[in-house]
Tab-separated table of C-alpha atoms and ligand atoms in Angstrom:
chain	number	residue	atom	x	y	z
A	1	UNK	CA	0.000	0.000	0.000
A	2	UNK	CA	2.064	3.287	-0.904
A	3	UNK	CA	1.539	6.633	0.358
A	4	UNK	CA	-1.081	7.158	-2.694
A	5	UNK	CA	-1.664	5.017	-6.204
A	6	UNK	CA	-3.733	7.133	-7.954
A	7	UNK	CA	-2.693	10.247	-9.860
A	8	UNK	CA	-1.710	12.833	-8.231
A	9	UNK	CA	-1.715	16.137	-9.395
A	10	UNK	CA	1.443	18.355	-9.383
A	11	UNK	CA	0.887	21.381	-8.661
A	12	UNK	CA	4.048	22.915	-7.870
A	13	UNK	CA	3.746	26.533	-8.440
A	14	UNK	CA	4.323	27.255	-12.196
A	15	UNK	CA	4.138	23.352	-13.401
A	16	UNK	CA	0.610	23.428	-13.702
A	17	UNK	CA	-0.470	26.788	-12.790
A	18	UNK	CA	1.510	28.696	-15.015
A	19	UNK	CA	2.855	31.957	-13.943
A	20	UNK	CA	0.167	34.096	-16.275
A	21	UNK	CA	1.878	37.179	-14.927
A	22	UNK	CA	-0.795	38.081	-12.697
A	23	UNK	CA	0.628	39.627	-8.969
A	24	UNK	CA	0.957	37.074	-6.608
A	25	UNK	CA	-1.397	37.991	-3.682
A	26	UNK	CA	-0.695	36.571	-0.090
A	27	UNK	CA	-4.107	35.812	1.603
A	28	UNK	CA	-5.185	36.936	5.267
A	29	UNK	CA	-5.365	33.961	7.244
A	30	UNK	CA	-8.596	33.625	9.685
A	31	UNK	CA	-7.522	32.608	13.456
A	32	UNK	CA	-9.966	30.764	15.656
A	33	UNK	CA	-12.416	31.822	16.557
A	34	UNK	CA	-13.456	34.025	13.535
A	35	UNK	CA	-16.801	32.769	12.072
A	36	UNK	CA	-15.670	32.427	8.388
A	37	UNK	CA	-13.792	29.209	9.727
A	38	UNK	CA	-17.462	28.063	10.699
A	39	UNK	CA	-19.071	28.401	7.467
A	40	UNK	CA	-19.398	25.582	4.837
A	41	UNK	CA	-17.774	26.163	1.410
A	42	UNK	CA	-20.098	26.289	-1.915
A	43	UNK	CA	-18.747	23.773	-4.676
A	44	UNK	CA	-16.926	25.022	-7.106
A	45	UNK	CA	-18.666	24.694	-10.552
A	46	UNK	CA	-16.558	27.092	-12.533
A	47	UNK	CA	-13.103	26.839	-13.657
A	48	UNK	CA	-11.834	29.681	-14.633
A	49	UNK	CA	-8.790	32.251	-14.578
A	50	UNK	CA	-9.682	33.429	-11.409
A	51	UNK	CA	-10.084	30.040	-9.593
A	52	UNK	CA	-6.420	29.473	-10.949
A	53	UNK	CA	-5.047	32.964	-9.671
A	54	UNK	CA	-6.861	32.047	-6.674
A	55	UNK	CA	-5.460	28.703	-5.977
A	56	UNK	CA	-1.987	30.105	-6.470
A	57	UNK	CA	-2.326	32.666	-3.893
A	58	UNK	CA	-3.762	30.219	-1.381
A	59	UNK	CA	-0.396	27.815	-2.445
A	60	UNK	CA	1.688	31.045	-2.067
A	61	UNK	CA	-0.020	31.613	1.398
A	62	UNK	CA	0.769	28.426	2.536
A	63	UNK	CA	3.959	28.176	1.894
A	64	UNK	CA	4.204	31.776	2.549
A	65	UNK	CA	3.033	30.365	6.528
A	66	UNK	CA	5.331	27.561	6.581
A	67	UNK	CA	1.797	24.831	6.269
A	68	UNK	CA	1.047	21.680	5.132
A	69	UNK	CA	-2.076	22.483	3.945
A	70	UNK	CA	-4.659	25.316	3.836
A	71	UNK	CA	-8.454	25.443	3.084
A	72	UNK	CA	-10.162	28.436	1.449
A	73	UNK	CA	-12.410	28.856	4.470
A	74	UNK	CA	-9.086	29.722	6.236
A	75	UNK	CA	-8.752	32.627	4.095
A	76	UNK	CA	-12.873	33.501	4.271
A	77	UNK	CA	-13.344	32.241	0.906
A	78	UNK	CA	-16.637	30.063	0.160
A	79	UNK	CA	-14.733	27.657	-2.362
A	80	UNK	CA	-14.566	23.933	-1.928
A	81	UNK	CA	-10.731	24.385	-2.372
A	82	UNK	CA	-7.850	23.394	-0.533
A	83	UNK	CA	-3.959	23.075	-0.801
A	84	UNK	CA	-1.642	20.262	0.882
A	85	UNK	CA	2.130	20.356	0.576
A	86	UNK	CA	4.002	17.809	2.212
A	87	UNK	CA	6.681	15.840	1.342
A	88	UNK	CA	6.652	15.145	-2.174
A	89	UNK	CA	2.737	15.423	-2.137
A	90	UNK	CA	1.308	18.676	-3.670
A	91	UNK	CA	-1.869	18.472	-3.767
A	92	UNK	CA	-4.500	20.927	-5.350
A	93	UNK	CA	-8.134	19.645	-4.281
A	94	UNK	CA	-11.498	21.708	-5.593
A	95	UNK	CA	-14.580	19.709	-4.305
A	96	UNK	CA	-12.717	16.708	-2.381
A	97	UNK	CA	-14.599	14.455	-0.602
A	98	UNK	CA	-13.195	11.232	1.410
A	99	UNK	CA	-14.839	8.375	0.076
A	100	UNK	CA	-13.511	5.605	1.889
A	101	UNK	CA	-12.197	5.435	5.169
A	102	UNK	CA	-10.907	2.832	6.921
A	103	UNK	CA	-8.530	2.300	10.402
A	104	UNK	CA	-7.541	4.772	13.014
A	105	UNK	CA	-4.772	6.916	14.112
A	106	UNK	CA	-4.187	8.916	16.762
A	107	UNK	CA	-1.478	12.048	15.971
A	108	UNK	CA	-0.576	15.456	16.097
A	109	UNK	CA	-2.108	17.657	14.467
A	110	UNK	CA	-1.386	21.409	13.965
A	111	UNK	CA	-3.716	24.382	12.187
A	112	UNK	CA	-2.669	27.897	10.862
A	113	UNK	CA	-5.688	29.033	12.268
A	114	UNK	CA	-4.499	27.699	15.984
A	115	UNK	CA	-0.933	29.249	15.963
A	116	UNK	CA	0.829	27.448	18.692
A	117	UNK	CA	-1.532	24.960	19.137
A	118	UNK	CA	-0.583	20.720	18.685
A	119	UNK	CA	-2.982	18.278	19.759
A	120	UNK	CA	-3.363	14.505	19.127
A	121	UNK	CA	-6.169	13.686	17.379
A	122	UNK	CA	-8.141	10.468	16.113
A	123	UNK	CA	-8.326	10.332	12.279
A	124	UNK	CA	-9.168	7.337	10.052
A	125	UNK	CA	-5.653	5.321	9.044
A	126	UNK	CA	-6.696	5.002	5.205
A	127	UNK	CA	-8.914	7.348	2.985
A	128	UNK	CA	-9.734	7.548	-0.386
A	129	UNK	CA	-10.776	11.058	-1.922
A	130	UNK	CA	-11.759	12.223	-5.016
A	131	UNK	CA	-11.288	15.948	-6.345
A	132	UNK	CA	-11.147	17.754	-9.243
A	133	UNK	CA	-7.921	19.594	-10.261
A	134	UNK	CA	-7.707	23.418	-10.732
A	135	UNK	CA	-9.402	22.606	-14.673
A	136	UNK	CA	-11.944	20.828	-13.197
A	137	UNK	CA	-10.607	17.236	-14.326
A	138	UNK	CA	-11.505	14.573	-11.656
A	139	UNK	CA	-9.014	12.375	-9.658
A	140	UNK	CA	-9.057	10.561	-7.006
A	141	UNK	CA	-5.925	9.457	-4.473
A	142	UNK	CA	-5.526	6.881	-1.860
A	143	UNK	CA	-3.560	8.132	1.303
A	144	UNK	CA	-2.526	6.557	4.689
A	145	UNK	CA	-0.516	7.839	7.573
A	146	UNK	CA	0.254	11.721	7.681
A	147	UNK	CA	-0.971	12.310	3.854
A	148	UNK	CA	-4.705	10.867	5.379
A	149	UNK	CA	-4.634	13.113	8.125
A	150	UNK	CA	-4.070	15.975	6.190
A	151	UNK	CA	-6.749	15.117	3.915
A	152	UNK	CA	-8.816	14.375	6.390
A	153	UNK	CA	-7.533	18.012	8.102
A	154	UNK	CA	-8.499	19.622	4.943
A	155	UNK	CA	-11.655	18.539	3.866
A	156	UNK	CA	-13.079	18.805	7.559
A	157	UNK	CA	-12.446	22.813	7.086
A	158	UNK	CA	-14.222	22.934	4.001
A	159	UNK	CA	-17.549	21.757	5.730
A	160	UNK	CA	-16.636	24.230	8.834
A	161	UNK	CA	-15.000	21.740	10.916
A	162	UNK	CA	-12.271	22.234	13.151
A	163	UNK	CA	-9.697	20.153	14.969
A	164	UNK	CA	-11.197	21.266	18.134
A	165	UNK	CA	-14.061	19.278	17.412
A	166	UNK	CA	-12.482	16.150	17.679
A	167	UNK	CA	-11.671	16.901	20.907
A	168	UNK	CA	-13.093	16.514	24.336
A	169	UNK	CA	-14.920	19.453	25.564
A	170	UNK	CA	-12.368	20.275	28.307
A	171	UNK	CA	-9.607	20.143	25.677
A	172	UNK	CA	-11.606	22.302	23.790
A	173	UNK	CA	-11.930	24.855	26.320
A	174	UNK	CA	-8.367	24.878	26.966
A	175	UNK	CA	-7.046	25.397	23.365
A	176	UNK	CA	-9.670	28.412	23.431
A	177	UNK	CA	-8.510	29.879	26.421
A	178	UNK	CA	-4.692	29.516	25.155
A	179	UNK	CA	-5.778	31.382	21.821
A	180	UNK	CA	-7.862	34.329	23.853
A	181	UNK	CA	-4.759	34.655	26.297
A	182	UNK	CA	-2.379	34.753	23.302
A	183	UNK	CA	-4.770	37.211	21.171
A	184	UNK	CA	-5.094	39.379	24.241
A	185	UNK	CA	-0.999	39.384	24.773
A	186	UNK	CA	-0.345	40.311	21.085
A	187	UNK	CA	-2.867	43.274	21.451
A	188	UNK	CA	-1.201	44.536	24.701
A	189	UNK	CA	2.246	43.822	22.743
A	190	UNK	CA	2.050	44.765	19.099
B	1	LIG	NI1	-6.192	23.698	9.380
């Protein structure tokens, strides 16, 4: 069982989202608890030039913010798209959705939108997912370990889930307590 089987799209900046000579925009990435991490994304159902320029600033901002992966929703944009780079994996996913799962892990997991925050987390083993690629042309990869979590990490965002739901709730209070405390000390030291 390898890492994935499938095809797997490339999408190193400039391979297949060429470098039209737009500007290259860095996105503002949402911390918890702002609401647009909350909302659901709308599926894609146009590929276009923007949806390109747009997937290569959400790459840009990712790597940009030292991630593995990063969901529209981060970046309050109601897309079903979301970006994974790690390892030799880069992903682009429009409209993924797991559709097998299988086994358990239990990891840790980190979020842009929890700075500071690591917490170990239960995620399925194995999952299949199938996506569409920034032209709209379906795939679908197989993933286990790390890759699965991230996947899994990813497409929970686009339906307004957050690690902190897989939590208990006294974990979950005390992640949001860290964030307030931390959001109050940056405002009291700029
Ligand atoms: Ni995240």
């Amino acid at each position: 069982y390898n890492t994935y089987n499938a095809p797997v799209v490339q999408c190193a900046t400039g391979a297949i989202l060429p470098d039209r000579g737009d500007t290259m925009s860095l996105l503002s990435v949402r911390v918890y608890p702002d609401p647009s991490l909350r909302k659901p994304a709308a599926e894609v159902t146009v590929f276009d030039r923007d949806l390109n320029t747009f997937i290569r600033d959400l790459w840009e901002t990712m790597l940009a913010f030292d991630g593995v992966g990063l969901a529209a929703t981060q970046v309050a944009v109601d897309l079903r798209v979301s970006v994974i780079s790690w390892k030799e994996n880069r992903l682009i996913l429009v409209n993924p959705r797991i559709v097998q799962a299988e086994g358990e892990q239990l990891g840790d997991e980190g979020c842009l939108s929890f700075p500071g925050i690591f917490e170990k987390i239960h995620r399925p083993q194995k999952v299949r997912v199938e996506a569409q690629d920034a032209d709209g042309k379906p795939f679908s990869i197989e993933a286990e370990g790390f890759l699965a979590r991230a996947l899994c990490h990813e497409i929970d965002h686009l339906d307004g889930r957050l690690m902190i739901d897989h939590l208990s709730p006294l974990k979950r209070e005390i992640v949001r307590k860290k964030l307030l405390r931390r959001a109050r000390e940056e405002r009291n030291n700029p």
